[in-house]
Short mmCIF file of C-alpha atoms in Angstrom, two decimals:
data_model
loop_
_atom_site.label_atom_id
_atom_site.label_comp_id
_atom_site.label_asym_id
_atom_site.label_seq_id
_atom_site.Cartn_x
_atom_site.Cartn_y
_atom_site.Cartn_z
CA UNK A 1 0.00 0.00 0.00
CA UNK A 2 1.30 3.45 -0.83
CA UNK A 3 2.15 5.72 2.06
CA UNK A 4 -0.15 8.70 2.42
CA UNK A 5 1.43 12.08 1.68
CA UNK A 6 2.48 14.34 4.50
CA UNK A 7 1.08 17.88 4.44
CA UNK A 8 4.43 19.07 3.12
CA UNK A 9 4.39 16.50 0.33
CA UNK A 10 0.82 17.39 -0.60
CA UNK A 11 1.80 21.03 -1.01
CA UNK A 12 4.93 20.17 -2.95
CA UNK A 13 7.26 21.89 -0.46
CA UNK A 14 9.04 18.69 0.60
CA UNK A 15 9.28 17.01 -2.79
CA UNK A 16 10.91 20.02 -4.49
CA UNK A 17 9.05 19.30 -7.71
CA UNK A 18 10.44 22.48 -9.24
CA UNK A 19 14.08 21.44 -8.66
CA UNK A 20 16.13 20.10 -11.55
CA UNK A 21 17.20 17.00 -9.61
CA UNK A 22 14.81 16.19 -6.75
CA UNK A 23 16.18 14.59 -3.62
CA UNK A 24 15.07 11.22 -2.37
CA UNK A 25 15.18 7.69 -3.74
CA UNK A 26 12.83 6.63 -6.49
CA UNK A 27 9.62 4.93 -5.35
CA UNK A 28 7.28 4.77 -8.36
CA UNK A 29 3.56 4.22 -8.16
CA UNK A 30 0.63 4.69 -10.55
CA UNK A 31 -2.42 6.93 -10.64
CA UNK A 32 -5.44 7.01 -12.92
CA UNK A 33 -6.70 10.02 -14.80
CA UNK A 34 -10.35 9.45 -15.67
CA UNK A 35 -11.93 11.81 -18.20
CA UNK A 36 -15.08 11.56 -20.34
CA UNK A 37 -12.96 10.90 -23.43
CA UNK A 38 -10.85 8.16 -21.87
CA UNK A 39 -8.68 6.97 -18.98
CA UNK A 40 -4.92 7.11 -18.64
CA UNK A 41 -2.81 5.14 -16.18
CA UNK A 42 0.23 7.24 -15.32
CA UNK A 43 3.39 6.34 -13.43
CA UNK A 44 4.46 8.87 -10.78
CA UNK A 45 7.33 9.01 -8.30
CA UNK A 46 8.79 10.90 -5.39
CA UNK A 47 9.98 14.39 -6.13
CA UNK A 48 7.31 15.26 -8.70
CA UNK A 49 4.20 17.38 -8.39
CA UNK A 50 1.03 15.67 -7.14
CA UNK A 51 2.57 12.23 -6.88
CA UNK A 52 -0.34 10.49 -5.15
CA UNK A 53 -3.18 11.59 -7.44
CA UNK A 54 -3.72 13.81 -10.46
CA UNK A 55 -4.05 17.34 -9.12
CA UNK A 56 -7.60 18.63 -8.86
CA UNK A 57 -6.73 21.80 -10.75
CA UNK A 58 -5.04 19.86 -13.54
CA UNK A 59 -8.12 17.69 -13.99
CA UNK A 60 -10.40 20.73 -13.94
CA UNK A 61 -8.32 22.36 -16.68
CA UNK A 62 -8.57 19.22 -18.81
CA UNK A 63 -12.31 18.95 -18.22
CA UNK A 64 -13.26 22.58 -18.80
CA UNK A 65 -10.47 24.07 -20.90
CA UNK A 66 -11.03 24.93 -24.56
CA UNK A 67 -11.69 22.29 -27.17
CA UNK A 68 -8.96 21.38 -29.63
CA UNK A 69 -8.50 23.42 -32.80
CA UNK A 70 -8.13 21.30 -35.91
CA UNK A 71 -5.24 23.23 -37.48
CA UNK A 72 -3.12 23.54 -34.32
CA UNK A 73 0.41 22.28 -34.93
CA UNK A 74 2.41 23.09 -31.81
CA UNK A 75 1.09 22.85 -28.25
CA UNK A 76 3.11 23.20 -25.07
CA UNK A 77 2.54 21.90 -21.56
CA UNK A 78 4.58 24.17 -19.29
CA UNK A 79 5.64 22.36 -16.12
CA UNK A 80 4.50 19.00 -17.46
CA UNK A 81 5.35 16.90 -14.40
CA UNK A 82 4.69 13.24 -15.13
CA UNK A 83 2.54 14.22 -18.08
CA UNK A 84 -1.22 14.27 -17.45
CA UNK A 85 -1.81 17.42 -19.49
CA UNK A 86 0.71 16.58 -22.22
CA UNK A 87 -0.65 13.06 -22.70
CA UNK A 88 -4.27 14.19 -22.88
CA UNK A 89 -3.42 16.98 -25.32
CA UNK A 90 -1.51 14.51 -27.49
CA UNK A 91 -4.42 12.09 -27.53
CA UNK A 92 -6.91 14.83 -28.36
CA UNK A 93 -4.67 16.43 -31.00
CA UNK A 94 -3.02 13.54 -32.85
CA UNK A 95 -1.80 15.71 -35.73
CA UNK A 96 -0.10 18.25 -33.45
CA UNK A 97 3.26 18.11 -31.70
CA UNK A 98 2.91 18.47 -27.94
CA UNK A 99 5.98 19.89 -26.21
CA UNK A 100 6.20 18.71 -22.60
CA UNK A 101 8.57 21.03 -20.72
CA UNK A 102 9.84 20.74 -17.16
CA UNK A 103 13.02 21.61 -15.25
CA UNK A 104 12.67 18.41 -13.21
CA UNK A 105 14.62 15.57 -14.85
CA UNK A 106 12.70 12.85 -13.01
CA UNK A 107 9.40 14.37 -14.12
CA UNK A 108 10.59 14.48 -17.73
CA UNK A 109 11.57 10.81 -17.63
CA UNK A 110 8.15 9.89 -16.23
CA UNK A 111 6.34 12.00 -18.82
CA UNK A 112 8.33 10.38 -21.61
CA UNK A 113 7.60 6.85 -20.38
CA UNK A 114 3.92 7.63 -19.79
CA UNK A 115 3.54 8.96 -23.32
CA UNK A 116 5.29 5.90 -24.75
CA UNK A 117 3.12 3.55 -22.68
CA UNK A 118 0.00 5.27 -24.03
CA UNK A 119 1.25 5.01 -27.61
CA UNK A 120 1.50 8.78 -28.00
CA UNK A 121 4.29 9.40 -30.47
CA UNK A 122 3.53 13.12 -30.81
CA UNK A 123 4.82 14.10 -27.36
CA UNK A 124 8.27 15.73 -27.29
CA UNK A 125 9.65 15.96 -23.78
CA UNK A 126 12.28 18.63 -23.25
CA UNK A 127 14.17 20.64 -20.67
CA UNK A 128 13.46 24.37 -21.06
CA UNK A 129 16.75 25.13 -22.79
CA UNK A 130 16.22 22.31 -25.31
CA UNK A 131 13.11 23.84 -26.86
CA UNK A 132 13.87 25.54 -30.21
CA UNK A 133 14.10 29.28 -29.82
CA UNK A 134 12.12 29.88 -33.00
CA UNK A 135 9.18 27.69 -31.97
CA UNK A 136 5.77 29.29 -32.54
CA UNK A 137 3.01 27.96 -30.30
CA UNK A 138 -0.66 27.68 -31.11
CA UNK A 139 -1.60 26.91 -27.49
CA UNK A 140 0.15 26.79 -24.15
CA UNK A 141 -1.44 24.86 -21.29
CA UNK A 142 -0.22 24.92 -17.71
CA UNK A 143 -0.89 24.30 -14.08
CA UNK A 144 1.96 26.70 -13.31
CA UNK A 145 4.34 26.24 -10.35
CA UNK A 146 2.93 29.01 -8.18
CA UNK A 147 5.08 27.97 -5.22
CA UNK A 148 8.32 29.05 -6.90
CA UNK A 149 7.33 32.58 -5.87
CA UNK A 150 5.74 35.51 -7.66
CA UNK A 151 8.90 36.98 -9.19
CA UNK A 152 10.09 33.62 -10.53
CA UNK A 153 6.61 32.82 -11.84
CA UNK A 154 6.41 36.13 -13.69
CA UNK A 155 9.84 35.52 -15.20
CA UNK A 156 8.77 32.03 -16.27
CA UNK A 157 5.61 33.27 -17.99
CA UNK A 158 7.44 36.11 -19.71
CA UNK A 159 9.83 33.56 -21.15
CA UNK A 160 7.15 31.36 -22.72
CA UNK A 161 4.09 33.50 -23.48
CA UNK A 162 5.92 35.50 -26.19
CA UNK A 163 6.20 32.25 -28.17
CA UNK A 164 2.43 32.27 -28.77
CA UNK A 165 1.52 32.95 -32.39
CA UNK A 166 0.55 36.65 -32.66
CA UNK A 167 -3.19 37.33 -32.95
CA UNK A 168 -4.23 33.67 -32.76
CA UNK A 169 -2.19 31.89 -30.08
CA UNK A 170 -3.55 31.46 -26.56
CA UNK A 171 -2.58 30.10 -23.16
CA UNK A 172 -4.80 28.29 -20.69
CA UNK A 173 -3.85 28.26 -17.01
CA UNK A 174 -5.34 26.90 -13.82
CA UNK A 175 -4.47 28.72 -10.58
CA UNK A 176 -5.85 28.43 -7.08
CA UNK A 177 -7.79 31.51 -6.07
CA UNK A 178 -6.07 31.83 -2.68
CA UNK A 179 -2.64 31.57 -4.32
CA UNK A 180 -3.09 34.73 -6.34
CA UNK A 181 -5.16 33.83 -9.39
CA UNK A 182 -6.87 37.20 -9.56
CA UNK A 183 -3.68 39.23 -9.16
CA UNK A 184 -2.00 37.05 -11.79
CA UNK A 185 -4.85 37.77 -14.21
CA UNK A 186 -4.40 41.50 -13.66
CA UNK A 187 -0.62 41.27 -14.05
CA UNK A 188 -0.86 39.29 -17.30
CA UNK A 189 -3.16 41.88 -18.84
CA UNK A 190 -0.78 44.62 -17.73
CA UNK A 191 2.06 42.84 -19.55
CA UNK A 192 0.16 42.94 -22.83
CA UNK A 193 -1.31 39.43 -22.59
CA UNK A 194 -5.05 40.01 -22.13
CA UNK A 195 -6.36 37.48 -19.61
CA UNK A 196 -9.95 36.53 -18.92
CA UNK A 197 -11.59 34.10 -16.54
CA UNK A 198 -13.06 31.04 -18.23
CA UNK A 199 -14.30 29.32 -15.07
CA UNK A 200 -14.22 29.74 -11.31
CA UNK A 201 -14.81 26.44 -9.61
CA UNK A 202 -13.57 24.37 -6.66
CA UNK A 203 -11.40 27.27 -5.43
CA UNK A 204 -9.64 27.41 -8.83
CA UNK A 205 -9.63 29.96 -11.61
CA UNK A 206 -9.24 28.88 -15.23
CA UNK A 207 -7.60 31.71 -17.13
CA UNK A 208 -7.54 32.21 -20.91
CA UNK A 209 -4.61 34.35 -22.04
CA UNK A 210 -4.40 35.96 -25.47
CA UNK A 211 -1.15 36.35 -27.39
CA UNK A 212 0.33 39.77 -27.94
CA UNK A 213 -0.30 41.30 -31.35
CA UNK A 214 3.38 41.50 -32.21
CA UNK A 215 6.10 39.22 -33.57
CA UNK A 216 7.30 36.31 -31.46
CA UNK A 217 10.36 37.21 -29.40
CA UNK A 218 13.21 34.77 -29.84
CA UNK A 219 14.98 33.56 -26.70
#
C-alpha cells in the first residue's frame, strides 16, 4: 500500500518538484486520470508534483479548458510533471506536436515513459533550454508552479508566453484563487497578454490568455 502524503508533500514543499534534480530515492507508483474521453494510467514518483493523485486543478483544466482546434500544430505543456496534461493533449490532438517542458529531470523521464506507454508518439519531452528558440506555439497549457514565488513565476511566464503565435495563439492556465489567481490575471493583462476568466470552480480559476499582437520574441 502506498504511504499517504504528509502535508508538506501534498503542497509540494518537501518534494521540491520544481528542482532540476529532486532529492530522495525513487519509489514509483501509478495513478489514474479518468476523463469523459478516456482513462490514462500514469506512473508517478517521489519528487514530482502531485505524486499520489492527479491534481484537482489539472483535472479541472482538462475537463473545462477549450476544445482542440483542428489546425493547431504546436502545443506546449509548461511544467509538465509526469505528463497528465501533455498526454491528454496529445491524444486529443493527434496531428499536433505536444511539447512537454519541465526543469525536473525525473518528471521528464516519467512524462516520456507515460507517453510511450500510451502510444502517444507526438509528445516531445524537453528541458526548457532544449526547446527551439524559433518555436511558434498555437496553445500553451499549464498548471503553473505558483510555489516558486511571484517573481520567478512572472519571469517564467514572460519567457514562454511571447512564443504564442501573434493574434491567434492562446494560453490556458489553472491557478488556485487563494494563491493569487486574480492578481495574476491583472498582471498578465498589464504585460500585454489580455487574460480573462473562463471558469471559477472548486477554489480554482481557469484563465484564458491571449497572445500579444506583435512578432514572437526569440529567446
